[in-house]
Amino acid sequence: MDHPTSYYKDLLAGFIRDEITAEQAEVLWSFIEQHPDRYKEMLDDPAIQQLSAQQAQASGLTVSEQADTRIREQVLAHTGLEMGAGKAFPLRRWVWAAAAVLLIGATTLITVLRNRTAHLPATITQGAGNIAAPQVSKARVTLASGQVIALDSLSSGLLAQQGSIRLVKLAAGQVAYQSASGETFREMQYNTLTNPRGSKVVDMQLSDGSRIWLNAGSSITYPVAFAGNERKVVLKGEGYFEVAKDAARQFIVAANGVNTMVLGTHFNVHSYEEQTKVTLLEGLVKVARQGQVDNGIAIRPGQQVLAGGAGQLQVTGNIDPAAVMAWKNGVFNFDGMNVRQAMAELERWYDIDVAYEEGVQDVKVFGEIDRNLALGGVLEILGNAGFHYRLEAGRKLVLMK
């Protein structure tokens, strides 16, 4: 059904204000594909231009005619909306939104099909730029005794014996703690699993049967065997948890001054920066600042709690679980991230350091990139999206204005 232009103008205005639903997004994207001329006219409407400028100003950005023209050309090339184009580029469902805002100078688009084969750009030498994506896990376990076990250097089988608890590496690479049923543990011993930068995701099963996936640049400290009336672990970085049900003992994840408390459920905790984000995929969790359990917030699947600094806990609904779990599933999902947040993910995955020249704007980016690409392929994508950069010795990537 074709609506008057005013209807689609309202949808675009709603998108700029981040107020439309996924279903409305589909309608707008269909309109963009079928009526590029009407869409371009709509973008020139003074009300849309004013709204765009207001949003840009609120983000601390400057919208100039020169930048707007360059961005229009880039996005039109990506989307196939230029005159004479046969059809639109096969974007993922959500990427149309980036194109809409890009055309009015407020953000930047990275659009990549997951199976795309990328080639090194001519400006990067094969040796300097083609840093491979992690092929193995470089994780290590530090035992209570201080002994460090590097998991990638050992084949499957027994790794360590701590009392009656066996630490084993399974054939698929998973690390697991195994104990005889019915045992009583009077003194808790703690181990730490560390997954450094430049390492594949590591999968571990605790002695209670709970499973944890640990992202690169993360660590988790946990008891060899749980005792008492709670099961508590301490996370730094990012982990996905599938907690074994135990009605008598809640499971607690402590991360950056925030406790996530469950009895048995699936959730993700992201705590690299000052902010901690807890996203629930299944079941029920309660999130509270440490020492403030009575003021905790219970959330439902599809909701996320954001805890930043010493401020209040904030709940957001309608979270896309695929975007949250992209790291575990082999994808960078930059949907709505700022450039610095996206670069932080690249730093952890490729074990590089990113620096910024003066004047580089922290704009938003949208898109997906396969995490199996070598760094050179990712840099080619960044170049195609309008970023300027140079790669220096010592694995240092510098973004330029």
mmCIF file of C-alpha atoms in Angstrom:
data_model
loop_
_atom_site.group_PDB
_atom_site.id
_atom_site.type_symbol
_atom_site.label_atom_id
_atom_site.label_comp_id
_atom_site.label_asym_id
_atom_site.label_seq_id
_atom_site.Cartn_x
_atom_site.Cartn_y
_atom_site.Cartn_z
ATOM 1 C CA MET A 1 0.000 0.000 0.000
ATOM 2 C CA ASP A 2 1.402 3.392 -1.052
ATOM 3 C CA HIS A 3 0.885 6.233 1.425
ATOM 4 C CA PRO A 4 1.249 9.959 0.784
ATOM 5 C CA THR A 5 4.738 11.386 1.113
ATOM 6 C CA SER A 6 3.771 13.053 4.402
ATOM 7 C CA TYR A 7 3.318 9.582 5.944
ATOM 8 C CA TYR A 8 6.878 8.538 5.057
ATOM 9 C CA LYS A 9 8.185 11.930 6.130
ATOM 10 C CA ASP A 10 6.705 11.292 9.573
ATOM 11 C CA LEU A 11 8.393 7.868 9.643
ATOM 12 C CA LEU A 12 11.750 9.412 8.749
ATOM 13 C CA ALA A 13 11.331 12.077 11.420
ATOM 14 C CA GLY A 14 10.496 9.336 13.890
ATOM 15 C CA PHE A 15 13.632 7.451 12.929
ATOM 16 C CA ILE A 16 15.809 10.531 13.428
ATOM 17 C CA ARG A 17 14.331 10.834 16.912
ATOM 18 C CA ASP A 18 14.752 7.047 17.421
ATOM 19 C CA GLU A 19 11.024 6.560 17.975
ATOM 20 C CA ILE A 20 9.826 4.084 15.325
ATOM 21 C CA THR A 21 9.288 0.325 15.508
ATOM 22 C CA ALA A 22 10.947 -2.410 13.439
ATOM 23 C CA GLU A 23 7.711 -2.830 11.457
ATOM 24 C CA GLN A 24 7.656 0.874 10.604
ATOM 25 C CA ALA A 25 11.310 0.600 9.615
ATOM 26 C CA GLU A 26 10.403 -2.086 7.091
ATOM 27 C CA VAL A 27 7.733 0.189 5.591
ATOM 28 C CA LEU A 28 10.162 3.090 5.268
ATOM 29 C CA TRP A 29 12.880 0.949 3.740
ATOM 30 C CA SER A 30 10.426 -0.412 1.174
ATOM 31 C CA PHE A 31 9.491 3.155 0.283
ATOM 32 C CA ILE A 32 13.179 4.083 -0.108
ATOM 33 C CA GLU A 33 13.738 1.152 -2.475
ATOM 34 C CA GLN A 34 10.677 1.853 -4.613
ATOM 35 C CA HIS A 35 10.678 5.662 -4.673
ATOM 36 C CA PRO A 36 14.243 7.030 -4.462
ATOM 37 C CA ASP A 37 13.268 10.325 -6.105
ATOM 38 C CA ARG A 38 10.492 11.005 -3.591
ATOM 39 C CA TYR A 39 12.864 10.011 -0.800
ATOM 40 C CA LYS A 40 15.543 12.451 -1.972
ATOM 41 C CA GLU A 41 12.966 15.237 -2.155
ATOM 42 C CA MET A 42 11.833 14.381 1.354
ATOM 43 C CA LEU A 43 15.413 14.701 2.645
ATOM 44 C CA ASP A 44 15.540 18.257 1.278
ATOM 45 C CA ASP A 45 12.439 19.244 3.234
ATOM 46 C CA PRO A 46 13.361 22.133 5.625
ATOM 47 C CA ALA A 47 11.647 20.401 8.583
ATOM 48 C CA ILE A 48 13.730 17.233 8.068
ATOM 49 C CA GLN A 49 16.900 19.262 7.623
ATOM 50 C CA GLN A 50 16.181 21.219 10.810
ATOM 51 C CA LEU A 51 15.478 18.055 12.780
ATOM 52 C CA SER A 52 18.680 16.518 11.467
ATOM 53 C CA ALA A 53 20.679 19.582 12.509
ATOM 54 C CA GLN A 54 19.119 19.496 15.976
ATOM 55 C CA GLN A 55 20.042 15.834 16.421
ATOM 56 C CA ALA A 56 23.558 16.468 15.147
ATOM 57 C CA GLN A 57 23.968 19.391 17.555
ATOM 58 C CA ALA A 58 22.727 17.246 20.440
ATOM 59 C CA SER A 59 25.420 14.687 19.530
ATOM 60 C CA GLY A 60 28.135 17.370 19.443
ATOM 61 C CA LEU A 61 28.569 17.087 15.654
ATOM 62 C CA THR A 62 28.793 19.757 12.950
ATOM 63 C CA VAL A 63 26.775 19.286 9.764
ATOM 64 C CA SER A 64 28.290 21.114 6.792
ATOM 65 C CA GLU A 65 27.151 21.136 3.188
ATOM 66 C CA GLN A 66 30.465 19.680 2.065
ATOM 67 C CA ALA A 67 30.313 16.776 4.514
ATOM 68 C CA ASP A 68 26.667 16.227 3.702
ATOM 69 C CA THR A 69 27.417 15.962 -0.022
ATOM 70 C CA ARG A 70 30.255 13.491 0.552
ATOM 71 C CA ILE A 71 28.116 11.357 2.843
ATOM 72 C CA ARG A 72 25.222 11.381 0.370
ATOM 73 C CA GLU A 73 27.501 10.102 -2.380
ATOM 74 C CA GLN A 74 28.896 7.318 -0.203
ATOM 75 C CA VAL A 75 25.551 6.074 0.974
ATOM 76 C CA LEU A 76 23.907 6.320 -2.438
ATOM 77 C CA ALA A 77 26.733 4.180 -3.779
ATOM 78 C CA HIS A 78 26.257 1.624 -0.993
ATOM 79 C CA THR A 79 22.484 1.449 -1.240
ATOM 80 C CA GLY A 80 22.046 1.616 -4.999
ATOM 81 C CA LEU A 81 19.573 4.480 -4.706
ATOM 82 C CA GLU A 82 21.323 6.658 -7.280
ATOM 83 C CA MET A 83 19.590 7.336 -10.589
ATOM 84 C CA GLY A 84 19.697 4.394 -12.952
ATOM 85 C CA ALA A 85 20.535 1.833 -10.306
ATOM 86 C CA GLY A 86 18.853 -1.485 -10.946
ATOM 87 C CA LYS A 87 18.164 -2.404 -7.336
ATOM 88 C CA ALA A 88 19.222 -1.615 -3.813
ATOM 89 C CA PHE A 89 22.256 -3.226 -2.200
ATOM 90 C CA PRO A 90 21.133 -6.307 -0.218
ATOM 91 C CA LEU A 91 21.272 -4.727 3.214
ATOM 92 C CA ARG A 92 20.368 -6.457 6.429
ATOM 93 C CA ARG A 93 16.969 -5.579 7.852
ATOM 94 C CA TRP A 94 18.222 -2.902 10.215
ATOM 95 C CA VAL A 95 20.869 -1.266 8.036
ATOM 96 C CA TRP A 96 18.385 0.909 6.108
ATOM 97 C CA ALA A 97 18.256 3.135 9.182
ATOM 98 C CA ALA A 98 21.926 3.983 8.904
ATOM 99 C CA ALA A 99 21.427 4.922 5.274
ATOM 100 C CA ALA A 100 18.586 7.252 6.190
ATOM 101 C CA VAL A 101 20.611 9.160 8.749
ATOM 102 C CA LEU A 102 23.772 9.093 6.672
ATOM 103 C CA LEU A 103 22.021 10.945 3.913
ATOM 104 C CA ILE A 104 21.415 13.818 6.289
ATOM 105 C CA GLY A 105 24.906 13.895 7.695
ATOM 106 C CA ALA A 106 24.413 12.510 11.204
ATOM 107 C CA THR A 107 26.219 9.156 11.226
ATOM 108 C CA THR A 108 28.385 6.684 9.293
ATOM 109 C CA LEU A 109 27.527 3.342 7.726
ATOM 110 C CA ILE A 110 29.493 0.085 7.684
ATOM 111 C CA THR A 111 27.546 -2.441 5.634
ATOM 112 C CA VAL A 112 29.050 -5.900 5.198
ATOM 113 C CA LEU A 113 27.614 -9.263 4.301
ATOM 114 C CA ARG A 114 28.879 -11.901 6.707
ATOM 115 C CA ASN A 115 30.342 -14.130 3.985
ATOM 116 C CA ARG A 116 32.029 -11.359 2.050
ATOM 117 C CA THR A 117 35.657 -11.976 1.039
ATOM 118 C CA ALA A 118 37.651 -8.810 1.666
ATOM 119 C CA HIS A 119 41.006 -7.968 0.048
ATOM 120 C CA LEU A 120 43.791 -5.858 1.491
ATOM 121 C CA PRO A 121 43.699 -2.237 0.309
ATOM 122 C CA ALA A 122 46.666 -1.055 -1.716
ATOM 123 C CA THR A 123 47.714 1.389 1.015
ATOM 124 C CA ILE A 124 48.526 -1.440 3.453
ATOM 125 C CA THR A 125 51.372 -3.869 3.053
ATOM 126 C CA GLN A 126 50.641 -7.564 3.410
ATOM 127 C CA GLY A 127 52.832 -7.922 6.490
ATOM 128 C CA ALA A 128 51.730 -4.774 8.300
ATOM 129 C CA GLY A 129 47.984 -4.877 7.774
ATOM 130 C CA ASN A 130 47.050 -8.493 7.492
ATOM 131 C CA ILE A 131 46.882 -9.291 11.203
ATOM 132 C CA ALA A 132 44.905 -12.496 11.305
ATOM 133 C CA ALA A 133 41.781 -12.901 13.376
ATOM 134 C CA PRO A 134 42.363 -15.161 16.403
ATOM 135 C CA GLN A 135 42.581 -18.808 15.387
ATOM 136 C CA VAL A 136 43.036 -20.340 18.852
ATOM 137 C CA SER A 137 42.155 -19.557 22.418
ATOM 138 C CA LYS A 138 45.082 -18.139 24.372
ATOM 139 C CA ALA A 139 43.182 -18.478 27.633
ATOM 140 C CA ARG A 140 44.936 -19.553 30.795
ATOM 141 C CA VAL A 141 43.767 -20.735 34.195
ATOM 142 C CA THR A 142 45.492 -19.515 37.339
ATOM 143 C CA LEU A 143 44.996 -22.069 40.119
ATOM 144 C CA ALA A 144 44.642 -21.315 43.821
ATOM 145 C CA SER A 145 48.257 -22.414 44.249
ATOM 146 C CA GLY A 146 49.439 -19.781 41.772
ATOM 147 C CA GLN A 147 50.202 -22.316 39.032
ATOM 148 C CA VAL A 148 49.266 -21.048 35.562
ATOM 149 C CA ILE A 149 47.960 -23.466 32.927
ATOM 150 C CA ALA A 150 47.964 -22.274 29.287
ATOM 151 C CA LEU A 151 45.014 -24.023 27.672
ATOM 152 C CA ASP A 152 46.198 -23.791 24.060
ATOM 153 C CA SER A 153 49.411 -25.711 24.822
ATOM 154 C CA LEU A 154 47.638 -28.804 26.147
ATOM 155 C CA SER A 155 45.590 -31.523 24.500
ATOM 156 C CA SER A 156 42.346 -32.855 25.928
ATOM 157 C CA GLY A 157 42.401 -34.649 29.252
ATOM 158 C CA LEU A 158 43.257 -33.887 32.888
ATOM 159 C CA LEU A 159 44.771 -30.418 33.421
ATOM 160 C CA ALA A 160 44.908 -30.256 37.198
ATOM 161 C CA GLN A 161 43.644 -31.954 40.345
ATOM 162 C CA GLN A 162 42.541 -29.684 43.198
ATOM 163 C CA GLY A 163 41.479 -31.863 46.094
ATOM 164 C CA SER A 164 38.700 -34.019 44.717
ATOM 165 C CA ILE A 165 37.967 -31.588 41.852
ATOM 166 C CA ARG A 166 39.387 -32.361 38.428
ATOM 167 C CA LEU A 167 40.041 -29.624 35.892
ATOM 168 C CA VAL A 168 39.793 -31.176 32.427
ATOM 169 C CA LYS A 169 39.930 -30.072 28.828
ATOM 170 C CA LEU A 170 37.345 -31.792 26.648
ATOM 171 C CA ALA A 171 37.874 -32.868 23.065
ATOM 172 C CA ALA A 172 35.949 -29.840 21.715
ATOM 173 C CA GLY A 173 38.246 -27.461 23.639
ATOM 174 C CA GLN A 174 35.830 -26.687 26.472
ATOM 175 C CA VAL A 175 37.257 -26.408 29.987
ATOM 176 C CA ALA A 176 35.285 -28.181 32.717
ATOM 177 C CA TYR A 177 35.431 -28.812 36.444
ATOM 178 C CA GLN A 178 34.328 -32.301 37.460
ATOM 179 C CA SER A 179 33.627 -33.684 40.913
ATOM 180 C CA ALA A 180 32.077 -36.777 42.481
ATOM 181 C CA SER A 181 28.448 -36.245 43.490
ATOM 182 C CA GLY A 182 27.580 -35.740 47.147
ATOM 183 C CA GLU A 183 30.910 -34.225 48.179
ATOM 184 C CA THR A 184 31.144 -31.602 50.930
ATOM 185 C CA PHE A 185 33.567 -28.684 50.517
ATOM 186 C CA ARG A 186 34.549 -26.842 53.675
ATOM 187 C CA GLU A 187 37.094 -24.392 52.290
ATOM 188 C CA MET A 188 36.731 -22.528 49.023
ATOM 189 C CA GLN A 189 39.650 -22.316 46.642
ATOM 190 C CA TYR A 190 39.511 -19.800 43.811
ATOM 191 C CA ASN A 191 40.731 -20.086 40.244
ATOM 192 C CA THR A 192 40.854 -17.363 37.599
ATOM 193 C CA LEU A 193 40.215 -17.928 33.898
ATOM 194 C CA THR A 194 41.833 -15.196 31.788
ATOM 195 C CA ASN A 195 41.119 -14.753 28.084
ATOM 196 C CA PRO A 196 43.546 -12.096 26.776
ATOM 197 C CA ARG A 197 43.217 -9.745 23.825
ATOM 198 C CA GLY A 198 43.734 -11.456 20.477
ATOM 199 C CA SER A 199 42.162 -14.723 21.663
ATOM 200 C CA LYS A 200 39.119 -16.687 20.547
ATOM 201 C CA VAL A 201 36.124 -16.956 22.839
ATOM 202 C CA VAL A 202 36.656 -19.609 25.531
ATOM 203 C CA ASP A 203 33.921 -21.869 26.938
ATOM 204 C CA MET A 204 34.041 -23.200 30.506
ATOM 205 C CA GLN A 205 31.761 -25.337 32.670
ATOM 206 C CA LEU A 206 31.845 -24.758 36.426
ATOM 207 C CA SER A 207 31.578 -27.502 39.019
ATOM 208 C CA ASP A 208 27.827 -26.830 39.472
ATOM 209 C CA GLY A 209 27.171 -27.364 35.744
ATOM 210 C CA SER A 210 26.850 -23.665 34.844
ATOM 211 C CA ARG A 211 28.493 -22.651 31.565
ATOM 212 C CA ILE A 212 30.343 -19.435 30.798
ATOM 213 C CA TRP A 213 31.578 -18.054 27.482
ATOM 214 C CA LEU A 214 34.323 -15.462 27.976
ATOM 215 C CA ASN A 215 35.089 -12.801 25.367
ATOM 216 C CA ALA A 216 38.589 -11.619 24.489
ATOM 217 C CA GLY A 217 40.106 -9.190 26.980
ATOM 218 C CA SER A 218 38.118 -10.684 29.879
ATOM 219 C CA SER A 219 38.652 -12.695 33.054
ATOM 220 C CA ILE A 220 36.523 -14.423 35.649
ATOM 221 C CA THR A 221 37.364 -15.546 39.191
ATOM 222 C CA TYR A 222 35.323 -18.391 40.684
ATOM 223 C CA PRO A 223 35.458 -21.102 43.378
ATOM 224 C CA VAL A 224 36.745 -24.511 42.364
ATOM 225 C CA ALA A 225 33.649 -25.847 44.124
ATOM 226 C CA PHE A 226 30.747 -23.837 45.506
ATOM 227 C CA ALA A 227 30.023 -23.988 49.229
ATOM 228 C CA GLY A 228 27.485 -22.235 51.416
ATOM 229 C CA ASN A 229 24.194 -20.728 50.282
ATOM 230 C CA GLU A 230 25.353 -18.827 47.216
ATOM 231 C CA ARG A 231 27.392 -19.246 44.038
ATOM 232 C CA LYS A 232 29.422 -16.114 43.351
ATOM 233 C CA VAL A 233 31.884 -15.259 40.581
ATOM 234 C CA VAL A 234 33.697 -12.018 39.702
ATOM 235 C CA LEU A 235 33.795 -10.888 36.063
ATOM 236 C CA LYS A 236 36.004 -8.361 34.300
ATOM 237 C CA GLY A 237 35.106 -7.760 30.657
ATOM 238 C CA GLU A 238 32.300 -9.669 28.981
ATOM 239 C CA GLY A 239 30.749 -13.069 29.580
ATOM 240 C CA TYR A 240 27.634 -14.978 28.590
ATOM 241 C CA PHE A 241 26.172 -17.212 31.301
ATOM 242 C CA GLU A 242 23.918 -20.257 31.194
ATOM 243 C CA VAL A 243 23.367 -20.882 34.891
ATOM 244 C CA ALA A 244 22.436 -24.337 36.173
ATOM 245 C CA LYS A 245 19.247 -24.230 38.235
ATOM 246 C CA ASP A 246 19.646 -24.516 41.999
ATOM 247 C CA ALA A 247 16.655 -23.252 43.987
ATOM 248 C CA ALA A 248 18.644 -23.341 47.219
ATOM 249 C CA ARG A 249 21.597 -21.228 46.063
ATOM 250 C CA GLN A 250 21.431 -18.123 43.907
ATOM 251 C CA PHE A 251 24.155 -17.445 41.368
ATOM 252 C CA ILE A 252 25.789 -14.004 41.592
ATOM 253 C CA VAL A 253 27.958 -12.294 38.984
ATOM 254 C CA ALA A 254 29.871 -9.331 40.443
ATOM 255 C CA ALA A 255 31.147 -6.903 37.799
ATOM 256 C CA ASN A 256 32.354 -3.338 38.270
ATOM 257 C CA GLY A 257 30.360 -2.705 41.439
ATOM 258 C CA VAL A 258 27.171 -4.338 40.113
ATOM 259 C CA ASN A 259 25.700 -7.672 41.198
ATOM 260 C CA THR A 260 23.524 -9.779 38.889
ATOM 261 C CA MET A 261 21.574 -12.371 40.909
ATOM 262 C CA VAL A 262 19.822 -15.425 39.442
ATOM 263 C CA LEU A 263 18.723 -18.945 40.328
ATOM 264 C CA GLY A 264 19.075 -20.359 36.832
ATOM 265 C CA THR A 265 18.864 -18.493 33.532
ATOM 266 C CA HIS A 266 20.692 -17.156 30.421
ATOM 267 C CA PHE A 267 22.141 -13.643 30.380
ATOM 268 C CA ASN A 268 25.043 -11.521 29.138
ATOM 269 C CA VAL A 269 27.205 -9.146 31.188
ATOM 270 C CA HIS A 270 29.292 -6.500 29.396
ATOM 271 C CA SER A 271 31.613 -4.621 31.750
ATOM 272 C CA TYR A 272 34.701 -3.433 29.891
ATOM 273 C CA GLU A 273 34.319 0.280 30.493
ATOM 274 C CA GLU A 274 32.910 2.266 33.400
ATOM 275 C CA GLN A 275 29.435 1.217 32.290
ATOM 276 C CA THR A 276 28.094 -2.264 32.965
ATOM 277 C CA LYS A 277 25.296 -3.698 30.805
ATOM 278 C CA VAL A 278 23.305 -6.759 31.854
ATOM 279 C CA THR A 279 21.058 -8.237 29.155
ATOM 280 C CA LEU A 280 18.585 -11.018 29.889
ATOM 281 C CA LEU A 281 17.843 -13.640 27.249
ATOM 282 C CA GLU A 282 15.881 -16.179 29.277
ATOM 283 C CA GLY A 283 14.367 -16.469 32.767
ATOM 284 C CA LEU A 284 14.593 -13.733 35.406
ATOM 285 C CA VAL A 285 17.466 -11.805 36.962
ATOM 286 C CA LYS A 286 17.809 -9.079 39.553
ATOM 287 C CA VAL A 287 20.462 -6.401 39.159
ATOM 288 C CA ALA A 288 21.672 -4.230 42.023
ATOM 289 C CA ARG A 289 24.683 -2.198 42.996
ATOM 290 C CA GLN A 290 26.902 -3.983 45.469
ATOM 291 C CA GLY A 291 25.599 -3.388 48.981
ATOM 292 C CA GLN A 292 22.197 -2.195 47.699
ATOM 293 C CA VAL A 293 20.324 -5.455 47.107
ATOM 294 C CA ASP A 294 17.051 -4.001 48.388
ATOM 295 C CA ASN A 295 17.167 -1.378 45.626
ATOM 296 C CA GLY A 296 17.763 -3.913 42.863
ATOM 297 C CA ILE A 297 15.784 -4.122 39.624
ATOM 298 C CA ALA A 298 14.239 -7.324 38.232
ATOM 299 C CA ILE A 299 14.179 -7.547 34.442
ATOM 300 C CA ARG A 300 12.492 -9.771 31.872
ATOM 301 C CA PRO A 301 13.897 -11.373 28.679
ATOM 302 C CA GLY A 302 14.671 -8.732 26.070
ATOM 303 C CA GLN A 303 15.462 -6.085 28.679
ATOM 304 C CA GLN A 304 18.817 -4.596 29.583
ATOM 305 C CA VAL A 305 20.085 -2.810 32.697
ATOM 306 C CA LEU A 306 22.683 -0.081 32.257
ATOM 307 C CA ALA A 307 24.764 0.919 35.284
ATOM 308 C CA GLY A 308 27.171 3.787 34.745
ATOM 309 C CA GLY A 309 29.382 5.351 37.396
ATOM 310 C CA ALA A 310 27.513 5.805 40.666
ATOM 311 C CA GLY A 311 24.226 6.776 39.028
ATOM 312 C CA GLN A 312 20.879 5.023 38.950
ATOM 313 C CA LEU A 313 20.276 1.730 37.177
ATOM 314 C CA GLN A 314 18.472 2.284 33.872
ATOM 315 C CA VAL A 315 16.296 -0.326 32.168
ATOM 316 C CA THR A 316 15.879 -0.521 28.392
ATOM 317 C CA GLY A 317 13.423 -2.820 26.623
ATOM 318 C CA ASN A 318 13.170 -4.396 23.163
ATOM 319 C CA ILE A 319 16.874 -5.297 23.052
ATOM 320 C CA ASP A 320 17.945 -7.291 19.988
ATOM 321 C CA PRO A 321 19.433 -10.522 21.407
ATOM 322 C CA ALA A 322 21.298 -11.231 18.154
ATOM 323 C CA ALA A 323 23.155 -7.931 18.471
ATOM 324 C CA VAL A 324 24.063 -8.580 22.117
ATOM 325 C CA MET A 325 25.265 -12.122 21.378
ATOM 326 C CA ALA A 326 27.073 -11.255 18.129
ATOM 327 C CA TRP A 327 30.493 -11.576 19.795
ATOM 328 C CA LYS A 328 29.749 -15.158 20.848
ATOM 329 C CA ASN A 329 28.428 -16.016 17.384
ATOM 330 C CA GLY A 330 31.438 -14.781 15.401
ATOM 331 C CA VAL A 331 30.226 -11.314 14.367
ATOM 332 C CA PHE A 332 31.044 -7.688 15.130
ATOM 333 C CA ASN A 333 27.681 -5.942 15.430
ATOM 334 C CA PHE A 334 28.244 -2.179 15.485
ATOM 335 C CA ASP A 335 24.549 -1.286 15.341
ATOM 336 C CA GLY A 336 24.295 2.185 16.897
ATOM 337 C CA MET A 337 27.780 2.158 18.444
ATOM 338 C CA ASN A 338 30.019 5.180 18.558
ATOM 339 C CA VAL A 339 33.270 4.895 16.638
ATOM 340 C CA ARG A 340 35.325 4.609 19.831
ATOM 341 C CA GLN A 341 33.155 1.759 21.102
ATOM 342 C CA ALA A 342 33.550 -0.079 17.795
ATOM 343 C CA MET A 343 37.321 0.472 17.781
ATOM 344 C CA ALA A 344 37.532 -0.890 21.338
ATOM 345 C CA GLU A 345 36.078 -4.160 20.048
ATOM 346 C CA LEU A 346 38.726 -4.290 17.319
ATOM 347 C CA GLU A 347 41.440 -3.612 19.904
ATOM 348 C CA ARG A 348 40.402 -6.582 21.986
ATOM 349 C CA TRP A 349 39.911 -8.963 19.076
ATOM 350 C CA TYR A 350 43.045 -8.194 17.029
ATOM 351 C CA ASP A 351 45.231 -7.142 20.001
ATOM 352 C CA ILE A 352 45.920 -3.722 18.504
ATOM 353 C CA ASP A 353 45.947 -0.201 19.937
ATOM 354 C CA VAL A 354 43.798 2.521 18.362
ATOM 355 C CA ALA A 355 44.697 6.218 18.568
ATOM 356 C CA TYR A 356 42.751 9.240 17.333
ATOM 357 C CA GLU A 357 44.097 12.372 15.720
ATOM 358 C CA GLU A 358 42.595 15.662 16.827
ATOM 359 C CA GLY A 359 39.285 16.405 15.151
ATOM 360 C CA VAL A 360 38.130 12.816 14.633
ATOM 361 C CA GLN A 361 34.400 12.777 15.408
ATOM 362 C CA ASP A 362 32.891 10.028 17.549
ATOM 363 C CA VAL A 363 29.967 9.447 15.160
ATOM 364 C CA LYS A 364 27.643 6.474 15.238
ATOM 365 C CA VAL A 365 28.177 3.479 12.964
ATOM 366 C CA PHE A 366 25.846 0.712 11.861
ATOM 367 C CA GLY A 367 26.651 -2.666 10.356
ATOM 368 C CA GLU A 368 28.098 -6.116 10.774
ATOM 369 C CA ILE A 369 31.557 -7.515 10.064
ATOM 370 C CA ASP A 370 32.566 -11.166 10.227
ATOM 371 C CA ARG A 371 35.053 -11.615 13.078
ATOM 372 C CA ASN A 372 36.999 -14.144 11.003
ATOM 373 C CA LEU A 373 38.238 -11.424 8.646
ATOM 374 C CA ALA A 374 41.894 -10.451 8.943
ATOM 375 C CA LEU A 375 42.491 -6.868 10.073
ATOM 376 C CA GLY A 376 43.351 -5.852 6.519
ATOM 377 C CA GLY A 377 39.855 -6.780 5.384
ATOM 378 C CA VAL A 378 38.305 -4.755 8.194
ATOM 379 C CA LEU A 379 40.475 -1.753 7.309
ATOM 380 C CA GLU A 380 39.320 -1.976 3.699
ATOM 381 C CA ILE A 381 35.746 -1.827 4.931
ATOM 382 C CA LEU A 382 36.546 1.194 7.096
ATOM 383 C CA GLY A 383 38.085 2.904 4.098
ATOM 384 C CA ASN A 384 35.034 2.202 1.962
ATOM 385 C CA ALA A 385 32.846 3.676 4.705
ATOM 386 C CA GLY A 386 34.769 6.958 4.595
ATOM 387 C CA PHE A 387 37.238 6.539 7.455
ATOM 388 C CA HIS A 388 40.825 7.737 7.049
ATOM 389 C CA TYR A 389 43.527 5.847 8.899
ATOM 390 C CA ARG A 390 47.116 4.705 8.946
ATOM 391 C CA LEU A 391 48.630 1.587 10.459
ATOM 392 C CA GLU A 392 51.892 2.097 12.298
ATOM 393 C CA ALA A 393 54.480 -0.312 13.603
ATOM 394 C CA GLY A 394 53.701 -2.035 16.861
ATOM 395 C CA ARG A 395 50.102 -2.878 15.893
ATOM 396 C CA LYS A 396 48.914 0.727 16.249
ATOM 397 C CA LEU A 397 45.945 1.939 14.195
ATOM 398 C CA VAL A 398 45.527 5.720 13.948
ATOM 399 C CA LEU A 399 42.202 7.200 12.842
ATOM 400 C CA MET A 400 42.653 10.483 10.993
ATOM 401 C CA LYS A 401 40.256 13.331 10.283
#
